[in-house]
mmCIF file of C-alpha atoms in Angstrom:
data_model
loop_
_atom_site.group_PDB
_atom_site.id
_atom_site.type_symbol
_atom_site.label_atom_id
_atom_site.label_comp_id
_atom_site.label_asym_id
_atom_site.label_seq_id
_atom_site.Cartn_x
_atom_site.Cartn_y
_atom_site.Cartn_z
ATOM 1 C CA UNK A 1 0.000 0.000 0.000
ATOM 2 C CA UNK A 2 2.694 2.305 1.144
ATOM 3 C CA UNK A 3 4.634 1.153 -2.462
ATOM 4 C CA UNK A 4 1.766 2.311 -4.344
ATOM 5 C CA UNK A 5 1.091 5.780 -2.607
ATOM 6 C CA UNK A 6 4.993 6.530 -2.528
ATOM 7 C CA UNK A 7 5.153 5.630 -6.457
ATOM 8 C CA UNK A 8 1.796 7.687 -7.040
ATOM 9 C CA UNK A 9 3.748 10.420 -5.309
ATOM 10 C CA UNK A 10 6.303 10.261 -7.246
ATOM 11 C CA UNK A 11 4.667 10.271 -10.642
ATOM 12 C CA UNK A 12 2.526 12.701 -9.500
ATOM 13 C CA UNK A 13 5.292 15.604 -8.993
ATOM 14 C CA UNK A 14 7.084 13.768 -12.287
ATOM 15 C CA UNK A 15 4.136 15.611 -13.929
ATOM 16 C CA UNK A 16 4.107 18.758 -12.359
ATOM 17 C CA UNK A 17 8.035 18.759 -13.158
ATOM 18 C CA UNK A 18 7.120 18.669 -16.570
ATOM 19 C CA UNK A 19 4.374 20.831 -17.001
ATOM 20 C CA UNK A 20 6.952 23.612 -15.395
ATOM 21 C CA UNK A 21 9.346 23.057 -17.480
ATOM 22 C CA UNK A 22 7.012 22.837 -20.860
ATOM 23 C CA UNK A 23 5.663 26.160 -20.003
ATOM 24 C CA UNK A 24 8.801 27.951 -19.007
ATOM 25 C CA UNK A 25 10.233 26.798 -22.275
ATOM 26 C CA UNK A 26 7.027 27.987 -24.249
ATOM 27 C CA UNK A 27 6.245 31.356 -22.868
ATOM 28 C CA UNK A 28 6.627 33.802 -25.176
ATOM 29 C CA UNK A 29 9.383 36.448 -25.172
ATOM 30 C CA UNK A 30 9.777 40.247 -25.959
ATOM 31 C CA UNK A 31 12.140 40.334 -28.796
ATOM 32 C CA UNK A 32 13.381 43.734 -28.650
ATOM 33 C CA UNK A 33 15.601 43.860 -31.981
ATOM 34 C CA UNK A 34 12.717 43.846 -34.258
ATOM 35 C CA UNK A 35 10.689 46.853 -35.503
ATOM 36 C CA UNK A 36 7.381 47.085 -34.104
ATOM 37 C CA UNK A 37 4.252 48.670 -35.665
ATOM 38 C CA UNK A 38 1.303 50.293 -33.204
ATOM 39 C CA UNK A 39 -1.246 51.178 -35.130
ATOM 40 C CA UNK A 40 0.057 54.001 -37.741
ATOM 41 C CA UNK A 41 3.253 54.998 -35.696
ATOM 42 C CA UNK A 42 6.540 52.926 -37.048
ATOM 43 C CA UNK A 43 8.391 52.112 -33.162
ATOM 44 C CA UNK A 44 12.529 51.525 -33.166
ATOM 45 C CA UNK A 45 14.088 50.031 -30.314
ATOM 46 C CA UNK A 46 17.243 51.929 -29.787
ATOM 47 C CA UNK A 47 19.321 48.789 -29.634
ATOM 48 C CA UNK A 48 17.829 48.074 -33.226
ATOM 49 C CA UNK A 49 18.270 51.786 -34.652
ATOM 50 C CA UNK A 50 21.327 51.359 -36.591
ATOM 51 C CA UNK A 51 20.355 47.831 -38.320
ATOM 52 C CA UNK A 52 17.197 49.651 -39.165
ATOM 53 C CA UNK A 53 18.695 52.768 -40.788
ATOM 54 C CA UNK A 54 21.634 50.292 -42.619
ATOM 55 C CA UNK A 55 19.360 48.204 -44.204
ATOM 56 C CA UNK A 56 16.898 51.718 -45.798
ATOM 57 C CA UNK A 57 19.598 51.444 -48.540
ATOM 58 C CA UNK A 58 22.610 53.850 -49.680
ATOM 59 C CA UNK A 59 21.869 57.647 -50.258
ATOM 60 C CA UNK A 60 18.409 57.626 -48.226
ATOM 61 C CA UNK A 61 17.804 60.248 -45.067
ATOM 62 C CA UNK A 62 16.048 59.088 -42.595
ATOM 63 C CA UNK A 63 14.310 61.460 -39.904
ATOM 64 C CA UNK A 64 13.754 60.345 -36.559
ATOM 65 C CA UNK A 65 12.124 61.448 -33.433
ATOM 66 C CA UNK A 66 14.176 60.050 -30.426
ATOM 67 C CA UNK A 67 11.355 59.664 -27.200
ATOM 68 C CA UNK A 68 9.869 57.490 -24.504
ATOM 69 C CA UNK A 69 6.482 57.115 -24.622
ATOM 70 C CA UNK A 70 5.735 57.338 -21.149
ATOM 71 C CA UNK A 71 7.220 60.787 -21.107
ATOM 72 C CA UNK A 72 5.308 63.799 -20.496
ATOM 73 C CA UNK A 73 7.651 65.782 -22.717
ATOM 74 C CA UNK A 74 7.283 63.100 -25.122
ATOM 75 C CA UNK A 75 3.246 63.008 -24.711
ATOM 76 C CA UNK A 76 3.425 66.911 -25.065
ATOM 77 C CA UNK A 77 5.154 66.663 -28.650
ATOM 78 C CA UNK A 78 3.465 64.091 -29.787
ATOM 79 C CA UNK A 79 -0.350 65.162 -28.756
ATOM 80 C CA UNK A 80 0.351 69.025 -29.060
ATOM 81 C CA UNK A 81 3.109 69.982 -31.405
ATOM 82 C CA UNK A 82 2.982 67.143 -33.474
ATOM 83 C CA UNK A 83 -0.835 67.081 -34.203
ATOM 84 C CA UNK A 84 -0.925 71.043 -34.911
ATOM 85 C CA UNK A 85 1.340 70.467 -37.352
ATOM 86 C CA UNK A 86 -0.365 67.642 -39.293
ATOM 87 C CA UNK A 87 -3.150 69.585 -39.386
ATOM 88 C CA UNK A 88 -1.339 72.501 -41.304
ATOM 89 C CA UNK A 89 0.107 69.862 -43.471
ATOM 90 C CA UNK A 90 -2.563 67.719 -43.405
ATOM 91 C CA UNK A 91 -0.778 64.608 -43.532
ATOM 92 C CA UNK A 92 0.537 62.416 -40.898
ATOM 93 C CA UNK A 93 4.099 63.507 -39.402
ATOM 94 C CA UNK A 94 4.462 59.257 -38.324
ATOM 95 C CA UNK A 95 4.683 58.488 -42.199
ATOM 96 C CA UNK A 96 7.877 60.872 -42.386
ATOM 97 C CA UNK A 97 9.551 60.563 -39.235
ATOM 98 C CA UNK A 98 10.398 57.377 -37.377
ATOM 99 C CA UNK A 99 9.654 57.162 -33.852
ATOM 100 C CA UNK A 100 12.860 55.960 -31.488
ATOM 101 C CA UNK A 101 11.920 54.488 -28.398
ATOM 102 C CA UNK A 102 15.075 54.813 -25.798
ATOM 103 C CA UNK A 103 12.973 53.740 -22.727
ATOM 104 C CA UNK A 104 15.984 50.709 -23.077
ATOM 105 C CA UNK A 105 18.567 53.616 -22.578
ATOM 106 C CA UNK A 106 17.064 55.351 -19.844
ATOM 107 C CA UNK A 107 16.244 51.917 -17.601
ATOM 108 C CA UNK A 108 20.284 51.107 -18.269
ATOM 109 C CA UNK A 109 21.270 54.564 -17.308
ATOM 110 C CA UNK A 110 23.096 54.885 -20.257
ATOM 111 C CA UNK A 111 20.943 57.993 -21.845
ATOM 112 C CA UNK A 112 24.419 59.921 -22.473
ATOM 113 C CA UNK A 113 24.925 57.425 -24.893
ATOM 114 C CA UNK A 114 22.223 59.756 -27.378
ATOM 115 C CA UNK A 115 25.284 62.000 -27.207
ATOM 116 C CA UNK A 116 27.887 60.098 -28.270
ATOM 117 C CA UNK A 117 25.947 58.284 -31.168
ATOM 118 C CA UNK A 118 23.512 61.043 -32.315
ATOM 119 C CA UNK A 119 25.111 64.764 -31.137
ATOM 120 C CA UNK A 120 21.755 65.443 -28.305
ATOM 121 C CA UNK A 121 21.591 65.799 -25.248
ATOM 122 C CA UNK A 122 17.756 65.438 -23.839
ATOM 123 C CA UNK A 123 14.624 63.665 -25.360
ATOM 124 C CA UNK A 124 12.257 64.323 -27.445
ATOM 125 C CA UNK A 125 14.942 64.924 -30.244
ATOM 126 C CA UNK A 126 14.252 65.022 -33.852
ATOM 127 C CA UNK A 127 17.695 63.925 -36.137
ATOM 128 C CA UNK A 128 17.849 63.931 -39.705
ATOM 129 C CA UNK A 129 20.613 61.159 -40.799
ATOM 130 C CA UNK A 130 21.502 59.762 -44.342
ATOM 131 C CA UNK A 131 23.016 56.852 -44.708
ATOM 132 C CA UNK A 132 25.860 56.613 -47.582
ATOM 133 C CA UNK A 133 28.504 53.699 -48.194
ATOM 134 C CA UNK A 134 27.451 52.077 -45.008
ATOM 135 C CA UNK A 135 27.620 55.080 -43.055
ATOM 136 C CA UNK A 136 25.893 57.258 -41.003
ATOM 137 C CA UNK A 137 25.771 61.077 -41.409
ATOM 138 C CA UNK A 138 23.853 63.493 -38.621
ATOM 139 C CA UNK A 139 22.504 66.394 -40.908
ATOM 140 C CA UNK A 140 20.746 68.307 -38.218
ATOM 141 C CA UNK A 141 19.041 68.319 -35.050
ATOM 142 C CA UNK A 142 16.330 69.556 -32.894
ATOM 143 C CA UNK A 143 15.788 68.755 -29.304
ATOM 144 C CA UNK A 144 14.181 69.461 -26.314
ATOM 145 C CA UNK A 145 15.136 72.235 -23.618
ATOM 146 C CA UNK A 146 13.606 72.297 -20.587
ATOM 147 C CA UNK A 147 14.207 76.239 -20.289
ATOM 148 C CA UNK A 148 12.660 76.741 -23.714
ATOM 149 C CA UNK A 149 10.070 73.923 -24.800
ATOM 150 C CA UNK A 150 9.954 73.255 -28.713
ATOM 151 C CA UNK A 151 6.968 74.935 -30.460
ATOM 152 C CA UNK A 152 5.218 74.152 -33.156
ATOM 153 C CA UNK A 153 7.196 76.597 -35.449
ATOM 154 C CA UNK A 154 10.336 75.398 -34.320
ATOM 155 C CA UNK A 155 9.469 71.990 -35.793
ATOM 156 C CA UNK A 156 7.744 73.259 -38.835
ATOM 157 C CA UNK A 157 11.703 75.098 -39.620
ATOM 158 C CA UNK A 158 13.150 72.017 -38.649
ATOM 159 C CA UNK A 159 11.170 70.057 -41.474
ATOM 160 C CA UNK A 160 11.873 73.212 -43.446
ATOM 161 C CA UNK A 161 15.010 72.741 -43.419
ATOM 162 C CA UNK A 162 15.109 69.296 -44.343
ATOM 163 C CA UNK A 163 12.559 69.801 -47.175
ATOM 164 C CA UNK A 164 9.793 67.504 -45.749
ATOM 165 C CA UNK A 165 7.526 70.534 -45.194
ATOM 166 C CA UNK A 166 4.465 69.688 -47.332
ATOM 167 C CA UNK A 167 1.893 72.207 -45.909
ATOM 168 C CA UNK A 168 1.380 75.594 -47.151
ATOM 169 C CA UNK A 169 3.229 78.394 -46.276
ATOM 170 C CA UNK A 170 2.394 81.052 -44.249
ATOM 171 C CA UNK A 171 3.337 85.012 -44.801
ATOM 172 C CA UNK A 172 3.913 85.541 -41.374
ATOM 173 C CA UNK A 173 6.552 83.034 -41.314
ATOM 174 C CA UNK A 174 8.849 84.287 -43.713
ATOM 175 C CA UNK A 175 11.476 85.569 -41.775
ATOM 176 C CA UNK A 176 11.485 82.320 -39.298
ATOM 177 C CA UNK A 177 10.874 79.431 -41.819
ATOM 178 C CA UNK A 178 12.779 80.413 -44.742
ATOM 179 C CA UNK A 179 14.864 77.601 -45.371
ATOM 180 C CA UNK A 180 18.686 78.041 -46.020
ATOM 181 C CA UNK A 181 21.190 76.005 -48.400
#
């Protein structure tokens, strides 16, 4: 009797062993080297950033908008800046520019890193980069300032600048958004 409960025992956690070890090995896991799409906005890792922009091909610029989307900077560009804008344009701004999520940067403490690879120092950050002979090239950047907040029109001479400005342009502007070679 004792034989039979001891071996019934046995098998018993023999199971359990296994289904703990079947669904450890089968969770899922978050994968963060691949480009994810939420809804309409394209979202970058930072660890993946450089693959991405490698593999767009020779002689194409990229423009990117460095953030983390739990940010209230971030949320402010995004929901305020950001929309005003595609509403002058009337086209969507996440079609143009990629989003960069560095939320893996800033959980590392290694946001200085943005420095050293891209030239700014705070998030939300736009960058316009081209990539030639398997190279990277920073054309120009905007970013944030806590002092001085980025406006609407600071963007707008931003993507000026960078000749992705599709909406009309405004006479009162002239003096600000004039673009220069």
């Amino acid at each position: 009797m004792i034989k039979k409960l001891l071996i019934s025992l046995m098998s018993l956690c023999t199971v359990i062993s296994l289904l703990l070890v079947f669904y450890c090995f089968f969770t899922p896991k978050n994968n963060d080297n691949i480009v994810q799409a939420y809804s309409n906005t394209l979202i970058i890792p930072y660890p993946a950033l450089n693959e991405y922009l490698l593999t767009n091909g020779d002689s194409s610029t990229s423009y990117l908008f460095f953030c983390k989307p739990d940010s209230a900077d971030c949320q402010y560009i995004q929901n305020t800046v950001m929309k005003t804008l595609e509403a002058e344009q009337g086209s969507s701004l996440s079609e143009l520019i990629d989003y960069v999520d560095v939320t893996e940067l800033e959980d590392n403490l290694m946001i200085n890193q943005l420095t050293d690879d891209w030239g700014i120092k705070n998030y939300p950050a736009f960058v316009s980069v081209t990539t030639a002979n398997g190279e990277l090239t920073i054309n120009n950047s905007i970013q944030w300032d806590i002092e001085n907040p980025m406006s609407a029109r600071e963007l707008k001479q931003w993507m000026m600048t960078n000749k992705i400005w599709s909406g009309l342009f405004e006479e009162k502007d002239a003096e600000v958004l004039v673009p220069t070679n």
